[in-house]
Each structure stands twice: as structure tokens, then as C-alpha cells.
Coordinates of C-alpha atoms and ligand atoms in Angstrom, one line a residue:
M936 CA -8.1 9.0 19.4
N937 CA -11.3 7.7 17.9
I938 CA -10.2 6.1 14.6
L939 CA -12.1 4.6 11.7
I940 CA -10.3 2.1 9.3
T941 CA -11.6 1.0 5.9
G942 CA -10.2 -2.2 4.4
A943 CA -9.5 -3.3 7.9
S944 CA -9.6 -7.0 7.0
G945 CA -6.7 -6.7 4.6
L946 CA -3.0 -7.2 5.1
I947 CA -2.3 -3.8 6.5
G948 CA -5.6 -3.1 8.2
S949 CA -5.7 -6.4 10.1
H950 CA -2.4 -5.5 11.7
L951 CA -3.0 -1.8 12.0
G952 CA -6.3 -2.1 13.9
P953 CA -4.9 -4.2 16.9
F954 CA -1.7 -2.1 16.8
L955 CA -3.6 1.1 17.3
Q956 CA -5.8 -0.5 19.9
D957 CA -2.8 -1.6 21.9
Q958 CA -1.7 2.1 21.9
G959 CA -4.9 3.0 23.6
H960 CA -6.9 4.2 20.6
R961 CA -10.6 3.4 19.9
V962 CA -10.7 1.6 16.5
W963 CA -13.8 1.2 14.3
K964 CA -13.7 -1.0 11.2
L965 CA -15.7 0.2 8.2
K966 CA -16.5 -3.1 6.4
R967 CA -18.6 -4.0 3.4
G968 CA -21.5 -6.4 3.9
A969 CA -24.1 -6.7 6.6
P970 CA -23.0 -4.5 9.6
A971 CA -22.7 -5.9 13.1
P972 CA -25.2 -4.1 15.4
G973 CA -23.9 -0.8 16.6
S974 CA -21.1 -0.7 13.9
P975 CA -20.6 1.8 11.1
S976 CA -21.2 0.4 7.6
W977 CA -20.8 1.1 3.9
D978 CA -21.5 -0.2 0.5
P979 CA -19.2 1.8 -1.8
V980 CA -20.9 0.2 -4.9
A981 CA -24.3 1.5 -3.9
G982 CA -22.9 4.8 -2.6
A983 CA -24.2 4.1 0.9
I984 CA -22.3 5.0 4.1
D985 CA -23.3 5.2 7.8
L986 CA -20.7 6.5 10.2
E987 CA -23.0 7.5 13.0
P988 CA -22.3 4.5 15.3
A989 CA -18.6 5.5 15.4
G990 CA -19.5 9.0 16.9
A991 CA -17.1 11.9 16.6
L992 CA -14.0 10.7 14.7
D993 CA -10.5 12.1 15.2
A994 CA -8.9 10.2 12.3
V995 CA -9.9 8.0 9.3
I996 CA -7.5 5.6 7.6
H997 CA -8.8 4.5 4.2
L998 CA -7.1 1.3 3.0
A999 CA -10.0 -0.4 1.0
G1000 CA -9.4 -1.4 -2.6
E1001 CA -9.8 -4.4 -4.9
N1002 CA -6.6 -6.5 -4.9
V1003 CA -4.3 -5.4 -7.8
A1004 CA -2.2 -8.6 -7.9
Q1005 CA -4.5 -10.5 -10.3
P1006 CA -4.8 -10.5 -14.1
W1007 CA -6.4 -7.2 -15.2
K1008 CA -9.4 -8.4 -17.1
R1009 CA -11.9 -5.8 -18.1
A1010 CA -14.1 -6.4 -15.1
V1011 CA -11.1 -6.5 -12.7
R1012 CA -9.8 -3.1 -14.0
K1013 CA -13.3 -1.7 -13.4
R1014 CA -13.3 -3.0 -9.8
I1015 CA -9.7 -1.8 -9.2
R1016 CA -10.6 1.7 -10.3
E1017 CA -14.1 2.0 -8.8
S1018 CA -13.2 0.4 -5.5
R1019 CA -10.6 3.1 -4.9
V1020 CA -11.9 6.2 -6.7
N1021 CA -15.6 5.9 -5.9
S1022 CA -15.0 4.7 -2.3
T1023 CA -12.6 7.5 -1.6
R1024 CA -15.0 10.1 -3.0
L1025 CA -17.9 8.7 -1.0
L1026 CA -15.9 8.7 2.2
A1027 CA -14.3 12.1 1.7
E1028 CA -17.7 13.7 0.9
K1029 CA -19.3 12.1 3.9
L1030 CA -16.5 13.3 6.2
A1031 CA -16.7 16.8 4.7
H1032 CA -20.4 17.0 5.7
L1033 CA -20.0 15.7 9.3
P1034 CA -20.8 18.3 11.9
R1035 CA -17.6 17.4 13.7
K1036 CA -15.0 16.5 11.1
P1037 CA -12.0 14.3 11.7
K1038 CA -8.6 16.2 11.9
V1039 CA -6.9 13.8 9.5
L1040 CA -7.8 11.4 6.6
I1041 CA -5.0 9.0 5.7
C1042 CA -5.6 7.4 2.3
A1043 CA -3.7 4.5 0.8
S1044 CA -2.0 5.1 -2.5
A1045 CA 0.9 3.3 -4.2
T1046 CA 4.3 3.9 -5.7
G1047 CA 2.5 2.7 -8.9
F1048 CA 1.8 6.5 -9.2
Y1049 CA 5.3 7.0 -10.7
G1050 CA 5.0 4.3 -13.5
N1051 CA 8.0 2.5 -15.0
R1052 CA 11.0 4.8 -14.5
G1053 CA 14.1 2.7 -14.8
D1054 CA 17.0 3.9 -12.6
E1055 CA 15.5 7.4 -12.0
L1056 CA 15.4 8.4 -8.3
L1057 CA 11.9 9.4 -7.5
D1058 CA 10.5 11.4 -4.6
E1059 CA 7.2 13.1 -3.8
Q1060 CA 8.1 16.0 -6.2
S1061 CA 8.4 13.6 -9.2
L1062 CA 5.7 13.7 -11.8
P1063 CA 3.3 10.8 -12.3
G1064 CA 4.1 8.1 -14.9
H1065 CA 2.0 6.7 -17.7
G1066 CA -0.2 3.6 -17.7
F1067 CA -3.1 2.1 -15.9
L1068 CA -1.7 2.2 -12.4
P1069 CA -0.4 5.8 -12.5
E1070 CA -3.8 6.9 -13.9
I1071 CA -5.6 5.0 -11.1
C1072 CA -3.3 6.5 -8.4
R1073 CA -3.9 10.0 -9.7
E1074 CA -7.6 9.6 -9.7
W1075 CA -7.5 7.8 -6.3
E1076 CA -5.6 10.7 -4.7
G1077 CA -7.8 13.3 -6.4
A1078 CA -11.0 11.7 -5.1
A1079 CA -10.3 12.9 -1.6
E1080 CA -10.6 16.6 -2.7
A1081 CA -13.9 17.1 -0.8
A1082 CA -12.2 16.5 2.5
E1083 CA -9.2 18.7 1.6
D1084 CA -11.6 21.5 0.6
V1085 CA -13.1 21.7 4.1
G1086 CA -9.7 21.8 5.8
I1087 CA -9.3 18.1 6.8
R1088 CA -5.6 17.2 6.7
V1089 CA -5.4 14.6 4.0
V1090 CA -2.3 12.3 3.6
Y1091 CA -1.7 9.9 0.8
L1092 CA 0.6 7.0 1.7
R1093 CA 2.2 5.8 -1.5
F1094 CA 3.0 2.3 -0.4
G1095 CA 5.7 0.3 -2.1
I1096 CA 5.7 -3.5 -1.7
V1097 CA 4.6 -4.2 1.9
L1098 CA 6.6 -7.1 3.2
S1099 CA 5.1 -9.6 5.6
P1100 CA 5.2 -13.4 5.6
K1101 CA 1.4 -13.2 6.6
G1102 CA 0.2 -11.7 3.3
G1103 CA 0.8 -9.9 0.1
A1104 CA 3.8 -10.4 -2.3
L1105 CA 6.2 -12.0 0.2
K1106 CA 3.7 -14.7 1.4
R1107 CA 3.2 -15.7 -2.3
M1108 CA 6.9 -15.8 -3.0
L1109 CA 8.0 -17.6 0.1
P1110 CA 6.9 -21.2 -0.7
I1111 CA 8.5 -20.9 -4.2
F1112 CA 11.8 -19.8 -2.7
K1113 CA 11.7 -22.4 0.1
W1114 CA 11.4 -25.1 -2.6
G1115 CA 14.5 -23.7 -4.3
L1116 CA 12.5 -22.6 -7.3
G1117 CA 12.9 -18.8 -6.8
G1118 CA 14.5 -16.7 -9.4
K1119 CA 14.9 -13.2 -10.8
L1120 CA 12.3 -11.9 -13.2
G1121 CA 13.8 -11.4 -16.6
N1122 CA 17.1 -9.6 -16.3
G1123 CA 16.3 -8.6 -12.7
H1124 CA 17.3 -5.0 -13.3
Y1125 CA 13.9 -3.5 -12.2
Y1126 CA 14.0 -1.5 -9.0
W1127 CA 11.5 -2.7 -6.3
S1128 CA 10.6 -0.2 -3.6
W1129 CA 9.5 -2.0 -0.4
I1130 CA 8.8 -1.5 3.3
A1131 CA 8.3 -4.0 6.2
L1132 CA 4.7 -4.1 7.5
E1133 CA 5.9 -3.2 11.0
D1134 CA 7.4 0.0 9.6
V1135 CA 4.1 0.8 7.8
L1136 CA 2.4 0.7 11.2
G1137 CA 5.1 3.1 12.5
V1138 CA 4.5 5.4 9.5
V1139 CA 0.8 5.6 10.3
V1140 CA 1.5 6.6 13.9
H1141 CA 4.1 9.1 12.8
V1142 CA 1.6 10.7 10.4
L1143 CA -1.2 10.8 13.0
A1144 CA 1.2 12.6 15.4
N1145 CA 2.7 15.1 12.9
D1146 CA 0.1 17.8 12.1
S1147 CA 2.5 19.3 9.6
L1148 CA 2.4 16.3 7.3
S1149 CA -0.1 16.4 4.5
G1150 CA -0.2 15.3 0.8
P1151 CA 1.8 12.4 -0.7
I1152 CA 4.2 10.5 1.5
N1153 CA 6.3 7.7 -0.2
T1154 CA 5.9 4.8 2.2
V1155 CA 9.0 2.8 1.3
T1156 CA 12.5 2.3 2.9
P1157 CA 15.4 4.5 1.7
F1158 CA 17.0 1.4 0.1
P1159 CA 15.1 0.2 -2.9
V1160 CA 16.7 -2.9 -4.5
T1161 CA 16.7 -4.4 -7.9
N1162 CA 14.7 -7.6 -8.4
A1163 CA 18.0 -9.5 -8.7
E1164 CA 19.1 -8.2 -5.3
F1165 CA 15.8 -8.9 -3.8
T1166 CA 15.9 -12.5 -5.2
R1167 CA 19.4 -13.1 -3.8
A1168 CA 18.5 -11.7 -0.4
L1169 CA 15.4 -13.8 -0.1
A1170 CA 17.1 -17.0 -1.3
K1171 CA 19.9 -16.4 1.2
A1172 CA 17.4 -15.8 4.0
V1173 CA 15.6 -19.1 3.3
K1174 CA 19.0 -20.8 2.7
R1175 CA 18.1 -22.0 -0.8
P1176 CA 19.6 -21.4 -4.2
A1177 CA 17.8 -19.2 -6.7
F1178 CA 19.5 -19.8 -10.0
L1179 CA 16.4 -19.6 -12.2
A1180 CA 15.3 -16.6 -14.2
V1181 CA 11.7 -16.3 -15.2
P1182 CA 11.4 -15.1 -18.8
P1183 CA 9.3 -11.9 -19.0
F1184 CA 7.0 -13.4 -21.7
V1185 CA 5.9 -16.2 -19.3
L1186 CA 4.7 -13.6 -16.8
E1187 CA 3.1 -11.5 -19.6
V1188 CA 1.2 -14.6 -20.9
L1189 CA 0.1 -15.5 -17.4
L1190 CA -0.7 -12.1 -16.0
G1191 CA -0.9 -9.7 -19.0
Q1192 CA -0.5 -6.0 -18.4
M1193 CA -0.3 -6.5 -14.6
A1194 CA 3.1 -8.2 -15.1
D1195 CA 4.4 -5.2 -17.1
E1196 CA 3.1 -2.6 -14.7
V1197 CA 3.8 -4.3 -11.4
L1198 CA 6.3 -7.2 -11.5
L1199 CA 8.5 -6.0 -14.5
C1200 CA 8.2 -2.3 -13.6
S1201 CA 11.1 -0.3 -12.1
F1202 CA 10.2 2.0 -9.2
R1203 CA 13.2 3.5 -7.5
V1204 CA 11.4 5.5 -4.9
M1205 CA 12.8 7.5 -2.0
P1206 CA 10.9 8.3 1.2
A1207 CA 12.1 12.0 1.1
R1208 CA 9.3 13.3 3.3
L1209 CA 9.5 10.6 5.9
I1210 CA 13.3 11.2 6.2
Q1211 CA 12.8 15.0 6.4
S1212 CA 10.2 14.6 9.1
G1213 CA 12.5 12.4 11.2
F1214 CA 10.8 9.0 10.8
H1215 CA 13.0 6.2 12.0
F1216 CA 12.8 2.9 10.1
K1217 CA 13.2 -0.2 12.2
Y1218 CA 14.0 -2.3 9.1
P1219 CA 15.7 0.0 6.5
S1220 CA 17.7 -2.8 4.8
L1221 CA 16.3 -5.9 3.2
N1222 CA 18.6 -8.2 5.1
S1223 CA 17.4 -6.7 8.4
A1224 CA 13.8 -7.0 7.3
F1225 CA 14.1 -10.6 6.1
S1226 CA 15.9 -11.8 9.2
R1227 CA 13.1 -10.4 11.4
L1228 CA 10.2 -11.3 9.1
L1229 CA 11.2 -14.9 8.3
N1230 CA 11.8 -15.6 12.0
E1231 CA 8.1 -14.8 12.7
S1232 CA 6.7 -16.9 9.7
Ligands
NAP1479 N1 0.2 -4.5 0.4 C1 0.9 -3.9 -0.5 O1 2.1 -4.3 -0.8 C2 0.4 -2.6 -1.1 C3 1.3 -1.9 -2.0 C4 0.8 -0.7 -2.6 C5 -0.4 -0.2 -2.3 N2 -1.2 -0.9 -1.4 C6 -2.6 -0.4 -1.2 O2 -2.8 -0.2 0.2 C7 -4.2 -0.6 0.5 C8 -4.2 -1.7 1.7 O3 -3.3 -2.7 1.2 P1 -3.5 -4.2 1.8 O4 -2.4 -5.0 1.3 O5 -3.9 -4.2 3.2 O6 -4.8 -4.6 0.8 P2 -5.7 -6.0 0.9 O7 -5.0 -7.0 1.8 O8 -5.9 -6.4 -0.5 O9 -7.0 -5.5 1.5 C9 -7.8 -4.5 1.0 C10 -9.2 -4.4 1.7 O10 -10.0 -3.7 0.9 C11 -11.3 -4.1 0.9 N3 -11.7 -4.5 -0.5 C12 -11.3 -5.5 -1.2 N4 -11.9 -5.5 -2.4 C13 -12.7 -4.4 -2.4 C14 -13.6 -3.8 -3.3 N5 -13.8 -4.4 -4.5 N6 -14.3 -2.7 -3.0 C15 -14.1 -2.1 -1.7 N7 -13.3 -2.6 -0.8 C16 -12.6 -3.7 -1.2 C17 -11.3 -5.4 1.8 O11 -11.8 -5.0 3.1 P3 -13.3 -5.3 3.6 O12 -13.7 -6.6 3.0 O13 -13.1 -5.3 5.1 O14 -14.1 -4.2 3.1 C18 -9.8 -5.8 1.8 O15 -9.5 -6.5 3.0 C19 -4.8 -1.1 -0.8 O16 -5.6 -0.1 -1.3 C20 -3.6 -1.4 -1.6 O17 -3.9 -1.3 -3.0 C21 -0.8 -2.1 -0.8

């Protein structure tokens, strides 16, 4: 397949590109900034996009977006929203007008769609929650409408916490846990839905190969854990104690609303559509994921 990836320099994209190439696909990276000669390019802020160098595309995987794991100051909120909503709209409209349209557009989304839902079991039928992230996720997914309207199969991968020692949340947590300073957040009762990076790559291949899949797909394992369980498993994996508990107000003072909507938020999300469509998780349990991931770090 001839595949284009946006956000290809990020945690998921930088692993997905080589993984797809190893499977024999031709992979193009759609990056911001000055394009290399003969490469596609875009500037989502200026609304400019040139896909011609990539030729006729079979699939597009759209991962680009400003990092959410930072304090949400006003300018950051604007970038978080616009880098997702505007870039998705720009890309979807461009694809919709191509003379030969790709068969599938896979867009990143997030379990943040569901908002803070306590112990409630959530699947793709569940309604969106309330707050900044659910609002962004709804707009983000809605922005690909132009591609859906012309019959492109559009899939929204609602990622939970993607675990890899090479980036994202786990990379930030690892040194703290290795120093024996890890601890649960507040009472630790918040559910965290997660997936190993290697399984994310498998999900993308599964979605590319299954023409019947479209719409939202919860990209998480079937075993969400509470923050306290996550803390215990990680401490055990690095063979260090984790007796501390970080008071919520410390996170709120340091990180503001981001702490409430990401770290102290409970998402108990099930991958109902992945299970129904026969996806096999390599690392369904946290212990299996940690023993694999921490051996490669
Ligand atoms: N990793 C997770 O745990 C997780 C969880 C839930 C959802 N997601 C979502 O899945 C997608 C991919 O995740 P990731 O962890 O690979 O993300 P990432 O490491 O933060 O990388 C995202 C990529 O987006 C591009 N980007 C960054 N800021 C941008 C901006 N202001 N405007 C346009 N593009 C920008 C960059 O690529 P270029 O510089 O090459 O353009 C960057 O490498 C993201 O949209 C993320 O929100 C990830």
C-alpha cells in the first residue's frame, strides 16, 4: 500500500512508519516545516498542503497534534484544539478532492472523549463526557466529515495511554519509579485505560486490513487498571517500593486542569470493537506489557 502518515515524528508515528515499511508498504511522512525535495508537505496553521509528491495514496494515518501533557495555558489550549481540528479538516478536505481518493483515513483520537466516568464501563456506544478533552475529541473526530462524505472509510482510534519506555507517559514515570519515588495519585482509584505501543501498531494493521471497520475504535487493552494497580505493577517491575501518594492538590497546582482531566480522571474503557473484530492483543495484561517493555528500555 502507498501510505501517508502525519505526526510521523511522534511516539506512535516514529515506530509505525518503519513497522509498515518492514511489511512492504511505501510510507510517506507529512511533516511540518520545510519539505525535503520530492516530499509531500503541509502547514496546518497556514492551511497549506501538498500531497502530490506522494502520488495515489491507498491509506492515510493522521496522528499529528500538539502534546496534551503540559499545563493548559490559554495559548496551549488553542494549539491543542487547532492542531487537531484544523489539521484534520484540512487533510480530510484535501483527500476528498483528490482525483484518486485513498480507501481509508485513520485518525488519532483519545479515550479523553469519554471524560471522567468513575467505575462506569465504557465502550464505543458510550456518550461523550464533559470538559475540555471530550469537547476537543468530539470536534477532532467531526473534522474528518469531508472525507466520510465522499465515501472514504474513516476510522477514529481512541487511544488510551500508549505505553513505551521510549516516549509518552511511561518514559516520564520510569526514572521516578526507578529512584523509588513512585506513588499513586491521590487515592489511586482512578481507572487508567492503556495499551502497549506494539499493540497499537498491530491495531493499525488490523484496521487497514478490515474494510468493515469504520468509526470509533477504542484502542486500549481489555484490562484497564486503577492508578493504584498501575503504580504497584510498575514498582514491582522495576523492583522498587512505591509507598508514596501524591496529593491531588500538588498536581492541580503544578498542572492545573490538565491534572484533573488526564491524571486524576477515571476512564474505564473497553475495546469492544477490537474484540468483536477478532483483534489479538500481544500484551493484554499490565504485567505482560511491563515485563516486555522494561526489558527493551
Ligand atoms: N501517546 C499516547 O499515550 C496518546 C494517548 C491518547 C491520544 N494520543 C494521540 O495520538 C496522536 C499520536 O500520539 P503520539 O504520542 O505519537 O504524539 P506525539 O509524540 O506528541 O507526536 C505528535 C506529532 O504531531 C505533530 N505535532 C506536534 N505539535 C503539533 C502542532 N502544534 N500542530 C501540528 N502538528 C503537531 C508532530 O509531528 P511533526 O513535527 O512531524 O509534524 C509530533 O511528532 C496524538 O494526536 C495524540 O494526542 C496519544
